[in-house]
Tab-separated table of C-alpha atoms in Angstrom:
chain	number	residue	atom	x	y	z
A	1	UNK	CA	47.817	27.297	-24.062
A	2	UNK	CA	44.730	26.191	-25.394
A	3	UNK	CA	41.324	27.079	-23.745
A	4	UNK	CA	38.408	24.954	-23.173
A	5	UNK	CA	35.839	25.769	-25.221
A	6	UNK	CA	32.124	26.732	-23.770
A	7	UNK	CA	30.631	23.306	-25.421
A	8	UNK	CA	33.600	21.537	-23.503
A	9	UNK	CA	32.338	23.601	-20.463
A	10	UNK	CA	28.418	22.574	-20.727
A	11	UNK	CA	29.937	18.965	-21.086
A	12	UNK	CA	31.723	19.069	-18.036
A	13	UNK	CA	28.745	20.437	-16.214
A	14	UNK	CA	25.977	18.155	-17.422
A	15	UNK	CA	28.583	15.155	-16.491
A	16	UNK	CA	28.757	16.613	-13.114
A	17	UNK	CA	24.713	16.626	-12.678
A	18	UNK	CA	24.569	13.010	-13.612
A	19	UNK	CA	27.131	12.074	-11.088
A	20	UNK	CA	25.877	13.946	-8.579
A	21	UNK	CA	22.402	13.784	-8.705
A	22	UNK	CA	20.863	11.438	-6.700
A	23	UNK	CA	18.698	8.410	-9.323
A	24	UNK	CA	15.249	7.265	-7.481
A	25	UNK	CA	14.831	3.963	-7.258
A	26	UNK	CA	11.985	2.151	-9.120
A	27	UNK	CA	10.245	0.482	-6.111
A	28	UNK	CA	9.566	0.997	-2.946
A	29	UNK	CA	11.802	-1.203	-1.439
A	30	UNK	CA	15.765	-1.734	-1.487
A	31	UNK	CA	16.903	-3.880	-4.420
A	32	UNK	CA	18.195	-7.041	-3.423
A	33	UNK	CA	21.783	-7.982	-3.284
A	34	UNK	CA	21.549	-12.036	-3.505
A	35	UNK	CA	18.410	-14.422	-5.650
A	36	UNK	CA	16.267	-14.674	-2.533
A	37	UNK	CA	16.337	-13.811	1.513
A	38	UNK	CA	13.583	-16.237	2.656
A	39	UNK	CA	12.471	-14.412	5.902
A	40	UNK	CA	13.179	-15.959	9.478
A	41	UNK	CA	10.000	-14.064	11.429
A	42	UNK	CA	11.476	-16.553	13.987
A	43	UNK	CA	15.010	-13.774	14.173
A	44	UNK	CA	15.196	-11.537	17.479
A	45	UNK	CA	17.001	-8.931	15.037
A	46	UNK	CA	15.177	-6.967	12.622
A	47	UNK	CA	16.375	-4.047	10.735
A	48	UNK	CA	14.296	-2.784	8.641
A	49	UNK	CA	13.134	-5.563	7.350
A	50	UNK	CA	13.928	-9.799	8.495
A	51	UNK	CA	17.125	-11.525	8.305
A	52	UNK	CA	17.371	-14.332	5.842
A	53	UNK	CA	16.537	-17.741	6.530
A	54	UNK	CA	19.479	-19.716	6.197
A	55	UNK	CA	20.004	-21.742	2.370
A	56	UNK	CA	20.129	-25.121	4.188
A	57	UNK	CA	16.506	-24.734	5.593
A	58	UNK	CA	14.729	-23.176	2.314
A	59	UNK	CA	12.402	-25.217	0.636
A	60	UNK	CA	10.032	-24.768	-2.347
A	61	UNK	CA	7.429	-24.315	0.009
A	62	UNK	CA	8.821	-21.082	0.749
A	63	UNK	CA	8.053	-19.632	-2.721
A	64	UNK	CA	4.418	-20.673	-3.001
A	65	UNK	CA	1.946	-19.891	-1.588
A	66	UNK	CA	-1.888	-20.177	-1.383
A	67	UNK	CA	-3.479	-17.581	0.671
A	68	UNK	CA	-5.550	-15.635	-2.033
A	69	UNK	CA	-7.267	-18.785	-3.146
A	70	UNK	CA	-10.760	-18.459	-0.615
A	71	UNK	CA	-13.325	-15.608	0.007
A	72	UNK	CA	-12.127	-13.579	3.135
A	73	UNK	CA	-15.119	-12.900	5.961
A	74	UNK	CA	-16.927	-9.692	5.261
A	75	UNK	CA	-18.883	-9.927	8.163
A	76	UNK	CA	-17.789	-6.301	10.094
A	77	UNK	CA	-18.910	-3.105	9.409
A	78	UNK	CA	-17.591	-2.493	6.311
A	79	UNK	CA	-18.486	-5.610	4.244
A	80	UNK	CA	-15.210	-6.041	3.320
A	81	UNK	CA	-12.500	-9.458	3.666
A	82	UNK	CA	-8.738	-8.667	3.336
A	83	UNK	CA	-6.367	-11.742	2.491
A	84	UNK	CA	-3.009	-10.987	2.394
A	85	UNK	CA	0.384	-12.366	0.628
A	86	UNK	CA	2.753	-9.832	2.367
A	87	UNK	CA	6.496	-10.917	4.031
A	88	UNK	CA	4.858	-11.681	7.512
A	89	UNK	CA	2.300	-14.167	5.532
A	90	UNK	CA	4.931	-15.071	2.358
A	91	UNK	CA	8.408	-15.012	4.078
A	92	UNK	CA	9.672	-15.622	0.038
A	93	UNK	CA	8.831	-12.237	-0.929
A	94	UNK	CA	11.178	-11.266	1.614
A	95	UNK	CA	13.665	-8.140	0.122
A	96	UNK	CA	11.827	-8.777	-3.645
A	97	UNK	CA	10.057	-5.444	-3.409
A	98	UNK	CA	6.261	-6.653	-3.956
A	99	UNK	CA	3.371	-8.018	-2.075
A	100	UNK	CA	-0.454	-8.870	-3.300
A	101	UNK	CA	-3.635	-8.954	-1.366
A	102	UNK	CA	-7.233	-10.210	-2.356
A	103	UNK	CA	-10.474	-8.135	-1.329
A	104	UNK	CA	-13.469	-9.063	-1.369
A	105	UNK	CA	-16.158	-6.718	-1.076
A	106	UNK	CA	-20.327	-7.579	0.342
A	107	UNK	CA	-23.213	-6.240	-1.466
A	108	UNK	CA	-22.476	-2.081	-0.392
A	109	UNK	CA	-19.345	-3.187	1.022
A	110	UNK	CA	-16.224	-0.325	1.775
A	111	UNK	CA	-13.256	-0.637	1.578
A	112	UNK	CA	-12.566	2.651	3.511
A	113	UNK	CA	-10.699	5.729	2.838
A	114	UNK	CA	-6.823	4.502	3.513
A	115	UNK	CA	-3.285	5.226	2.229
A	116	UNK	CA	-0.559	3.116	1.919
A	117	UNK	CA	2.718	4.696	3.149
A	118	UNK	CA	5.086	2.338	1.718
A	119	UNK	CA	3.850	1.749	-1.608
A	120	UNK	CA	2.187	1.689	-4.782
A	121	UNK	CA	-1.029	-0.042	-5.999
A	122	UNK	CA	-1.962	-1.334	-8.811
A	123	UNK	CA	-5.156	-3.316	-8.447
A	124	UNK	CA	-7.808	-5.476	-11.207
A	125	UNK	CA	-11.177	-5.797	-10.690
A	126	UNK	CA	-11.620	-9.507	-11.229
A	127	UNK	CA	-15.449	-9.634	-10.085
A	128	UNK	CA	-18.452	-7.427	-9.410
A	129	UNK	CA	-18.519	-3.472	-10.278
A	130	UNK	CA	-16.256	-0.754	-7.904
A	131	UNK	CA	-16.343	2.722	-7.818
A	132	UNK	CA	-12.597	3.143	-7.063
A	133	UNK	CA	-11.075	6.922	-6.066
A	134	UNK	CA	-8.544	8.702	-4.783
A	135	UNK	CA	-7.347	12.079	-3.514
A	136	UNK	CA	-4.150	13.960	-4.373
A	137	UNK	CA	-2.423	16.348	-2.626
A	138	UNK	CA	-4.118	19.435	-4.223
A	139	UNK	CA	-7.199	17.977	-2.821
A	140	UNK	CA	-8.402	16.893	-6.100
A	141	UNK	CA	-10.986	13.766	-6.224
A	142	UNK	CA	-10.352	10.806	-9.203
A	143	UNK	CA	-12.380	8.261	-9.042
A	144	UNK	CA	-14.065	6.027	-12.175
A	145	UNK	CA	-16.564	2.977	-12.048
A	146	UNK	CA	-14.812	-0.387	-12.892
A	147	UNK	CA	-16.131	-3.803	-13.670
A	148	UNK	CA	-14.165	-7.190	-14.404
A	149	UNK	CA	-11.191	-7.029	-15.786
A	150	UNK	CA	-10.682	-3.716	-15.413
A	151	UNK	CA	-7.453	-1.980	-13.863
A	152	UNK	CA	-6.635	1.172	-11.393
A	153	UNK	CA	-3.405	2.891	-10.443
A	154	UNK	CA	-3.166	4.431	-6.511
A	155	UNK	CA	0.406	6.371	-6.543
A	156	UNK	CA	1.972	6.107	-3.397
A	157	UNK	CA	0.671	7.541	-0.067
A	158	UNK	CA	-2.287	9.249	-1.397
A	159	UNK	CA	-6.029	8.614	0.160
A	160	UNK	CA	-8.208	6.303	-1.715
A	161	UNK	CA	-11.186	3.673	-1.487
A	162	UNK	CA	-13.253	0.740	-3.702
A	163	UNK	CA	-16.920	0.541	-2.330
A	164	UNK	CA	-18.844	-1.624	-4.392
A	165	UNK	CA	-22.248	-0.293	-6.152
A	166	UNK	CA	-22.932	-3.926	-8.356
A	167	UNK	CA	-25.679	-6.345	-7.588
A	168	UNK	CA	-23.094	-9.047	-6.411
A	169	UNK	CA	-20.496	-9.749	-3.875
A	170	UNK	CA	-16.765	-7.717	-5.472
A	171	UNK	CA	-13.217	-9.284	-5.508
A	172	UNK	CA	-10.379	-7.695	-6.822
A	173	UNK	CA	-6.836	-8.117	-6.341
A	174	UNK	CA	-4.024	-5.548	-5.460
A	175	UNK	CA	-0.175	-5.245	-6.099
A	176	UNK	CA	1.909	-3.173	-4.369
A	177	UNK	CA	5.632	-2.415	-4.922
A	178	UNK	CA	6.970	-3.509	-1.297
A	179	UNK	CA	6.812	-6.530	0.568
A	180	UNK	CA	5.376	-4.844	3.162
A	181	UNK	CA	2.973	-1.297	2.460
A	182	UNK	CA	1.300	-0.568	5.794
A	183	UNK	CA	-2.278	0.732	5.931
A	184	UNK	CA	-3.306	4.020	7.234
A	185	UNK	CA	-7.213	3.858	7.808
A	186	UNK	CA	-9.262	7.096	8.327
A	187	UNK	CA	-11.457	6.141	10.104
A	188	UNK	CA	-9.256	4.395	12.838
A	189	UNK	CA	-8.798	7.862	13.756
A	190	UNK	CA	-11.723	7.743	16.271
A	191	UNK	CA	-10.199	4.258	17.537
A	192	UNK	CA	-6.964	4.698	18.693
A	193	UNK	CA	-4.892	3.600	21.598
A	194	UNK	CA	-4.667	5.554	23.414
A	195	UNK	CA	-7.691	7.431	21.792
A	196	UNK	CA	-7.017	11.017	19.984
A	197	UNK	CA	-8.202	13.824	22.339
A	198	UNK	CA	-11.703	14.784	21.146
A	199	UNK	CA	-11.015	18.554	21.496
A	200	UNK	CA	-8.677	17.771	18.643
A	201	UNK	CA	-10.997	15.529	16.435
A	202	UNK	CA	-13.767	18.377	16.689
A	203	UNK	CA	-11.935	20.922	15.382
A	204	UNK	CA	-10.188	19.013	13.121
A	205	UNK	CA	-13.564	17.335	11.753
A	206	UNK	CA	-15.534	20.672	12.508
A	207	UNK	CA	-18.498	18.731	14.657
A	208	UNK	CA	-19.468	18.315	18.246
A	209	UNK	CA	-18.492	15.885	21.262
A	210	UNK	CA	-21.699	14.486	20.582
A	211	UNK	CA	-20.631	13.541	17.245
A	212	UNK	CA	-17.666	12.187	17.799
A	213	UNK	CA	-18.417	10.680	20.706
A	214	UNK	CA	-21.072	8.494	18.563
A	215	UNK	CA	-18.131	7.676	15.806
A	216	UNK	CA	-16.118	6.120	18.280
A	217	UNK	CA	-19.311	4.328	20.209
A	218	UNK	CA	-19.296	2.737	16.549
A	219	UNK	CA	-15.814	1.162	16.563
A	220	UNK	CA	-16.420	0.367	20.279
A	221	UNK	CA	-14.053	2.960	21.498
């Protein structure tokens, strides 16, 4: 009888790892199983995500779309307009893993510290001049001035901002890799509903009731 040899062994055992190891995906979002899933944000079912539109009542219209084209209002606190080209504003991205939204930034304007659970983003600076940064994990700060033309990265989940420190109104555009990203805003933590105890937002933000008590007079909380 002849015995496998220890090369046949490692074989048999590196095989095994690639069948059994799991292989991440490379977006956010499921990969789709047909050419398109227009969404129907008219369906009473949603699971995790919309149902598809049926074939008979997609038109071209539902893979075009012009949303990005005009300055958003930056008249709020922050200076900052948000247009967005997401599945519940583009029902054609529906299931095609990507999304885009335009930002344009006031003279000073913010657009505040925020993570996106759901996704990626990869932004360009199309006008004006950003300071653009972002946090990891290890609590270590990147962050790099950009003007036109210029791109930034965000990975997934982490905490980042653009404020804009030009002479001029900003606009940039942003990618992400899922039809749908969410926003997490930091500051919305002293605007919640129903609002966050202040005994915990003192000791979490190491201040006063006074203090907080004046954040949240600010978002009219």
């Amino acid at each position: 009888m002849v015995r496998p040899s220890s090369s046949a062994y490692q074989l048999l055992f590196c095989l095994l790892v690639l069948v059994f190891t799991p292989i991440p995906s490379h977006s956010a979002d499921p990969d789709p199983l047909q050419d398109f899933c227009v969404a129907d944000l008219n369906a009473t079912l949603s699971v995790n995500g919309y149902p598809c539109k049926p074939k008979s009542q997609v038109t071209s219209e539902d893979f075009f779309f012009d949303g990005l084209s005009n300055e958003a209002n930056t008249s709020n606190v922050f200076g900052i307009g948000i247009a967005s080209a997401d599945v519940q504003t583009f029902p054609g991205l529906n299931t095609l893993g990507l999304s885009m939204i335009r930002v344009d930034l006031a003279l000073g304007g913010l657009n505040p510290p925020h993570s996106h659970p759901r996704a990626t983003e990869s932004g360009v600076v199309i006008k004006g001049k950003l300071l653009v940064g972002f946090v990891t994990t290890d609590d270590i700060f990147y962050s790099k001035v950009l003007t036109a033309g210029q791109m930034f990265v965000i990975p997934r989940g982490l905490v980042h901002f653009q404020l804009n420190i030009g002479q001029e109104k900003a606009l940039f555009l942003v990618a992400f890799n899922s039809q749908l990203p969410g926003v997490a805003v930091v500051p919305t933590l002293f605007a919640t509903t129903p609002p966050i105890p202040n005994q915990v937002l003192t000791k979490a933000f190491q201040v006063g009731d006074d203090v907080v008590n004046l954040i949240k007079s600010k978002f009219g909380a």
